[in-house]
Amino acid sequence: MSKKLRYSEKLDCRHCGNVAPMRCPGAVSDTQTEEQDFGPPVEHGMIYEVLICPKCEEPSIRQGHWHDGMEDEDDWHGTIIYPSEPTRVAGLPNEVEREFVAAQKVATVSPNAYAVLLGRVLDVVCDDRNAVGDTLHQRLVDLANRDEIPTNLADMAHKLRQLRNVGAHANLGTITNDEVPVLEALCRAVLEYVYAAPQLVAQVESRLQKLFSN
Ligand SMILES: [Zn+2]
């Protein structure tokens, strides 16, 4: 017996970044029925829907509240609960954020492209921090010399720069999925240090000031 395939509206796949309707092989409902003093019993609860990305074939799970007053399927709105949303780095300037998000979208599709785009994130960080130099290498050294980033972090950023070169030039080798988490950790470390940590310190300072001004 052939089963009619059901598809969602266009969704953003958090595994591979593809935007397309996803196949829905099934859903689980966790509902209860409540008797009413007047009128028919009311059924309501949670629906969990499994969605399969047409591009990477990885599953996502969407959760949403449902009640039997919903007349149409379109009345139900779920939120993706798996995979979880990538954690954002606090305090990123718009352009850095944009480049970092763009890079994350290709992480699982093309590790080589991911390395190249993370290198672009470093370029934008250097622009934002007014780093001086003709090459990314010189600009990272400049940031370290000016104490914008500590030397050991600059060394890590150099590794990311080297991996970016590998990603961009096939004759130098290839970046595999195994390197993706390392690349991400390297880039996050730089972003956390340059943007998130100072913002956190500023927040703590402001709270301390309020505390002591009372
Ligand atoms: Zn996908």
mmCIF file of C-alpha atoms and ligand atoms in Angstrom:
data_model
loop_
_atom_site.group_PDB
_atom_site.id
_atom_site.type_symbol
_atom_site.label_atom_id
_atom_site.label_comp_id
_atom_site.label_asym_id
_atom_site.label_seq_id
_atom_site.Cartn_x
_atom_site.Cartn_y
_atom_site.Cartn_z
ATOM 1 C CA MET A 1 0.000 0.000 0.000
ATOM 2 C CA SER A 2 1.458 3.355 -0.937
ATOM 3 C CA LYS A 3 1.370 6.018 1.737
ATOM 4 C CA LYS A 4 0.805 9.615 0.696
ATOM 5 C CA LEU A 5 3.927 11.648 1.392
ATOM 6 C CA ARG A 6 3.450 14.761 3.485
ATOM 7 C CA TYR A 7 5.731 17.795 3.250
ATOM 8 C CA SER A 8 6.206 20.780 5.539
ATOM 9 C CA GLU A 9 6.359 24.399 4.416
ATOM 10 C CA LYS A 10 9.847 25.718 3.494
ATOM 11 C CA LEU A 11 12.171 25.223 6.475
ATOM 12 C CA ASP A 12 15.791 26.017 7.207
ATOM 13 C CA CYS A 13 17.719 22.790 7.842
ATOM 14 C CA ARG A 14 20.028 23.284 10.847
ATOM 15 C CA HIS A 15 22.196 20.372 9.726
ATOM 16 C CA CYS A 16 23.117 21.650 6.262
ATOM 17 C CA GLY A 17 21.548 25.120 5.902
ATOM 18 C CA ASN A 18 19.351 24.067 2.965
ATOM 19 C CA VAL A 19 15.997 25.866 2.762
ATOM 20 C CA ALA A 20 13.198 23.669 1.381
ATOM 21 C CA PRO A 21 10.013 21.827 2.342
ATOM 22 C CA MET A 22 10.907 18.761 4.421
ATOM 23 C CA ARG A 23 9.411 15.303 4.193
ATOM 24 C CA CYS A 24 7.355 14.384 7.237
ATOM 25 C CA PRO A 25 7.308 10.584 7.711
ATOM 26 C CA GLY A 26 5.303 10.829 10.916
ATOM 27 C CA ALA A 27 4.325 12.599 14.108
ATOM 28 C CA VAL A 28 3.695 11.607 17.710
ATOM 29 C CA SER A 29 0.913 13.214 19.694
ATOM 30 C CA ASP A 30 0.971 13.543 23.456
ATOM 31 C CA THR A 31 -2.544 14.812 24.082
ATOM 32 C CA GLN A 32 -5.250 14.492 26.687
ATOM 33 C CA THR A 33 -9.006 14.786 26.537
ATOM 34 C CA GLU A 34 -10.819 16.889 29.122
ATOM 35 C CA GLU A 35 -14.495 16.581 29.883
ATOM 36 C CA GLN A 36 -16.370 19.894 29.895
ATOM 37 C CA ASP A 37 -19.368 20.799 32.081
ATOM 38 C CA PHE A 38 -21.039 22.082 28.981
ATOM 39 C CA GLY A 39 -20.284 20.983 25.458
ATOM 40 C CA PRO A 40 -18.215 18.157 24.024
ATOM 41 C CA PRO A 41 -14.876 17.018 25.534
ATOM 42 C CA VAL A 42 -11.792 18.960 24.435
ATOM 43 C CA GLU A 43 -8.584 17.321 23.304
ATOM 44 C CA HIS A 44 -5.287 19.199 23.484
ATOM 45 C CA GLY A 45 -1.585 18.581 23.950
ATOM 46 C CA MET A 46 1.755 18.473 22.227
ATOM 47 C CA ILE A 47 2.563 17.205 18.741
ATOM 48 C CA TYR A 48 6.108 16.159 17.835
ATOM 49 C CA GLU A 49 6.787 15.985 14.136
ATOM 50 C CA VAL A 50 9.738 14.267 12.461
ATOM 51 C CA LEU A 51 11.086 16.059 9.392
ATOM 52 C CA ILE A 52 13.653 14.804 6.917
ATOM 53 C CA CYS A 53 15.771 17.264 4.941
ATOM 54 C CA PRO A 54 15.626 16.529 1.192
ATOM 55 C CA LYS A 55 19.269 17.504 0.788
ATOM 56 C CA CYS A 56 21.239 15.965 3.694
ATOM 57 C CA GLU A 57 18.555 13.395 4.709
ATOM 58 C CA GLU A 58 19.169 14.247 8.384
ATOM 59 C CA PRO A 59 16.168 14.338 10.745
ATOM 60 C CA SER A 60 14.829 17.367 12.590
ATOM 61 C CA ILE A 61 12.101 17.391 15.252
ATOM 62 C CA ARG A 62 9.458 20.065 15.528
ATOM 63 C CA GLN A 63 7.253 20.535 18.592
ATOM 64 C CA GLY A 64 4.065 22.517 18.943
ATOM 65 C CA HIS A 65 0.910 22.774 21.004
ATOM 66 C CA TRP A 66 -2.287 21.547 19.418
ATOM 67 C CA HIS A 67 -5.979 21.611 20.382
ATOM 68 C CA ASP A 68 -8.952 20.251 18.543
ATOM 69 C CA GLY A 69 -10.324 23.743 17.951
ATOM 70 C CA MET A 70 -7.683 24.032 15.218
ATOM 71 C CA GLU A 71 -9.618 23.469 12.068
ATOM 72 C CA ASP A 72 -6.796 23.460 9.597
ATOM 73 C CA GLU A 73 -3.302 21.934 9.589
ATOM 74 C CA ASP A 74 -1.960 25.429 8.884
ATOM 75 C CA ASP A 75 -3.221 26.588 12.296
ATOM 76 C CA TRP A 76 -0.568 24.469 13.970
ATOM 77 C CA HIS A 77 2.843 26.110 14.397
ATOM 78 C CA GLY A 78 5.750 24.176 15.761
ATOM 79 C CA THR A 79 9.291 25.125 16.692
ATOM 80 C CA ILE A 80 12.332 23.079 15.781
ATOM 81 C CA ILE A 81 13.719 21.530 18.978
ATOM 82 C CA TYR A 82 16.289 19.265 17.337
ATOM 83 C CA PRO A 83 18.986 19.998 16.259
ATOM 84 C CA SER A 84 19.367 22.841 18.756
ATOM 85 C CA GLU A 85 20.151 26.311 17.483
ATOM 86 C CA PRO A 86 23.887 27.035 17.260
ATOM 87 C CA THR A 87 24.993 29.068 20.272
ATOM 88 C CA ARG A 88 25.574 32.673 19.392
ATOM 89 C CA VAL A 89 28.626 34.621 20.419
ATOM 90 C CA ALA A 90 27.607 37.695 22.414
ATOM 91 C CA GLY A 91 28.607 41.191 21.369
ATOM 92 C CA LEU A 92 29.450 40.527 17.704
ATOM 93 C CA PRO A 93 29.255 43.550 15.393
ATOM 94 C CA ASN A 94 26.658 43.025 12.643
ATOM 95 C CA GLU A 95 29.119 42.291 9.893
ATOM 96 C CA VAL A 96 31.089 39.746 11.923
ATOM 97 C CA GLU A 97 27.838 38.069 12.971
ATOM 98 C CA ARG A 98 26.666 37.932 9.360
ATOM 99 C CA GLU A 99 29.902 36.344 8.140
ATOM 100 C CA PHE A 100 30.001 33.854 11.027
ATOM 101 C CA VAL A 101 26.392 32.758 10.434
ATOM 102 C CA ALA A 102 27.065 32.435 6.682
ATOM 103 C CA ALA A 103 30.084 30.229 7.425
ATOM 104 C CA GLN A 104 28.104 27.980 9.800
ATOM 105 C CA LYS A 105 25.533 27.290 7.107
ATOM 106 C CA VAL A 106 28.105 25.499 4.952
ATOM 107 C CA ALA A 107 29.915 23.661 7.777
ATOM 108 C CA THR A 108 28.460 20.243 7.000
ATOM 109 C CA VAL A 109 27.947 20.798 3.270
ATOM 110 C CA SER A 110 31.522 21.696 2.429
ATOM 111 C CA PRO A 111 34.262 21.705 5.090
ATOM 112 C CA ASN A 112 36.607 23.352 2.539
ATOM 113 C CA ALA A 113 34.173 26.227 1.994
ATOM 114 C CA TYR A 114 33.685 26.444 5.779
ATOM 115 C CA ALA A 115 37.433 26.947 6.298
ATOM 116 C CA VAL A 116 37.467 29.645 3.616
ATOM 117 C CA LEU A 117 34.469 31.475 5.099
ATOM 118 C CA LEU A 118 35.878 31.311 8.641
ATOM 119 C CA GLY A 119 39.024 32.907 7.222
ATOM 120 C CA ARG A 120 36.723 35.656 5.965
ATOM 121 C CA VAL A 121 35.391 36.045 9.511
ATOM 122 C CA LEU A 122 38.980 36.683 10.654
ATOM 123 C CA ASP A 123 39.375 39.270 7.851
ATOM 124 C CA VAL A 124 36.271 41.092 9.062
ATOM 125 C CA VAL A 125 37.477 40.951 12.695
ATOM 126 C CA CYS A 126 40.800 42.497 11.561
ATOM 127 C CA ASP A 127 38.887 45.244 9.688
ATOM 128 C CA ASP A 128 36.719 45.902 12.712
ATOM 129 C CA ARG A 129 39.720 46.143 15.056
ATOM 130 C CA ASN A 130 41.665 48.306 12.541
ATOM 131 C CA ALA A 131 44.487 45.792 12.209
ATOM 132 C CA VAL A 132 47.418 47.003 10.117
ATOM 133 C CA GLY A 133 49.221 44.866 7.532
ATOM 134 C CA ASP A 134 49.075 43.652 3.950
ATOM 135 C CA THR A 135 48.240 40.024 4.696
ATOM 136 C CA LEU A 136 45.981 38.332 7.200
ATOM 137 C CA HIS A 137 49.106 36.949 8.859
ATOM 138 C CA GLN A 138 50.540 40.458 9.384
ATOM 139 C CA ARG A 139 47.214 41.790 10.594
ATOM 140 C CA LEU A 140 46.862 39.020 13.191
ATOM 141 C CA VAL A 141 50.412 39.764 14.398
ATOM 142 C CA ASP A 142 49.428 43.429 14.635
ATOM 143 C CA LEU A 143 46.387 42.553 16.774
ATOM 144 C CA ALA A 144 48.597 40.489 19.087
ATOM 145 C CA ASN A 145 51.223 43.278 19.309
ATOM 146 C CA ARG A 146 48.516 45.729 20.297
ATOM 147 C CA ASP A 147 47.153 43.288 22.939
ATOM 148 C CA GLU A 148 43.808 43.065 21.151
ATOM 149 C CA ILE A 149 44.292 39.304 21.288
ATOM 150 C CA PRO A 150 46.813 37.357 23.397
ATOM 151 C CA THR A 151 49.769 35.773 21.596
ATOM 152 C CA ASN A 152 48.563 32.180 22.109
ATOM 153 C CA LEU A 153 45.195 33.102 20.581
ATOM 154 C CA ALA A 154 46.971 34.777 17.655
ATOM 155 C CA ASP A 155 48.869 31.504 17.164
ATOM 156 C CA MET A 156 45.544 29.652 17.014
ATOM 157 C CA ALA A 157 44.190 32.210 14.567
ATOM 158 C CA HIS A 158 47.259 31.568 12.391
ATOM 159 C CA LYS A 159 46.311 27.873 12.330
ATOM 160 C CA LEU A 160 42.834 28.845 11.158
ATOM 161 C CA ARG A 161 44.411 31.053 8.496
ATOM 162 C CA GLN A 162 46.554 28.108 7.316
ATOM 163 C CA LEU A 163 43.507 25.815 7.201
ATOM 164 C CA ARG A 164 41.688 28.500 5.206
ATOM 165 C CA ASN A 165 44.490 28.276 2.629
ATOM 166 C CA VAL A 166 44.084 24.494 2.489
ATOM 167 C CA GLY A 167 40.322 24.923 2.021
ATOM 168 C CA ALA A 168 40.878 27.406 -0.814
ATOM 169 C CA HIS A 169 43.571 25.498 -2.751
ATOM 170 C CA ALA A 170 42.944 21.880 -3.723
ATOM 171 C CA ASN A 171 46.670 21.278 -4.324
ATOM 172 C CA LEU A 172 47.364 21.953 -0.614
ATOM 173 C CA GLY A 173 45.019 19.206 0.543
ATOM 174 C CA THR A 174 41.456 18.982 1.723
ATOM 175 C CA ILE A 175 39.525 19.772 4.891
ATOM 176 C CA THR A 176 37.325 16.928 6.126
ATOM 177 C CA ASN A 177 34.323 16.760 8.463
ATOM 178 C CA ASP A 178 36.719 15.780 11.265
ATOM 179 C CA GLU A 179 38.301 19.228 11.128
ATOM 180 C CA VAL A 180 34.974 21.109 11.254
ATOM 181 C CA PRO A 181 34.593 21.166 15.084
ATOM 182 C CA VAL A 182 38.239 22.235 15.484
ATOM 183 C CA LEU A 183 37.802 25.053 12.950
ATOM 184 C CA GLU A 184 34.659 26.199 14.717
ATOM 185 C CA ALA A 185 36.350 26.103 18.151
ATOM 186 C CA LEU A 186 39.311 28.122 16.843
ATOM 187 C CA CYS A 187 37.088 30.807 15.372
ATOM 188 C CA ARG A 188 34.804 30.922 18.422
ATOM 189 C CA ALA A 189 37.810 31.319 20.732
ATOM 190 C CA VAL A 190 38.900 34.427 18.809
ATOM 191 C CA LEU A 191 35.361 35.875 18.708
ATOM 192 C CA GLU A 192 34.693 35.154 22.388
ATOM 193 C CA TYR A 193 37.936 36.834 23.396
ATOM 194 C CA VAL A 194 37.621 39.912 21.182
ATOM 195 C CA TYR A 195 33.878 40.551 21.581
ATOM 196 C CA ALA A 196 32.059 38.424 24.167
ATOM 197 C CA ALA A 197 34.550 38.711 27.046
ATOM 198 C CA PRO A 198 34.811 42.542 27.005
ATOM 199 C CA GLN A 199 30.997 42.762 26.853
ATOM 200 C CA LEU A 200 30.718 40.436 29.856
ATOM 201 C CA VAL A 201 33.250 42.500 31.813
ATOM 202 C CA ALA A 202 31.335 45.704 30.955
ATOM 203 C CA GLN A 203 28.082 44.119 32.179
ATOM 204 C CA VAL A 204 29.666 43.012 35.468
ATOM 205 C CA GLU A 205 31.205 46.486 35.942
ATOM 206 C CA SER A 206 27.876 48.173 35.402
ATOM 207 C CA ARG A 207 26.164 45.842 37.891
ATOM 208 C CA LEU A 208 28.897 46.442 40.447
ATOM 209 C CA GLN A 209 28.548 50.207 39.988
ATOM 210 C CA LYS A 210 24.805 49.982 40.594
ATOM 211 C CA LEU A 211 25.376 47.822 43.656
ATOM 212 C CA PHE A 212 27.848 50.234 45.214
ATOM 213 C CA SER A 213 25.955 53.393 44.288
ATOM 214 C CA ASN A 214 23.000 52.384 46.487
HETATM 215 ZN ZN ZN B 1 19.826 19.300 5.553
#
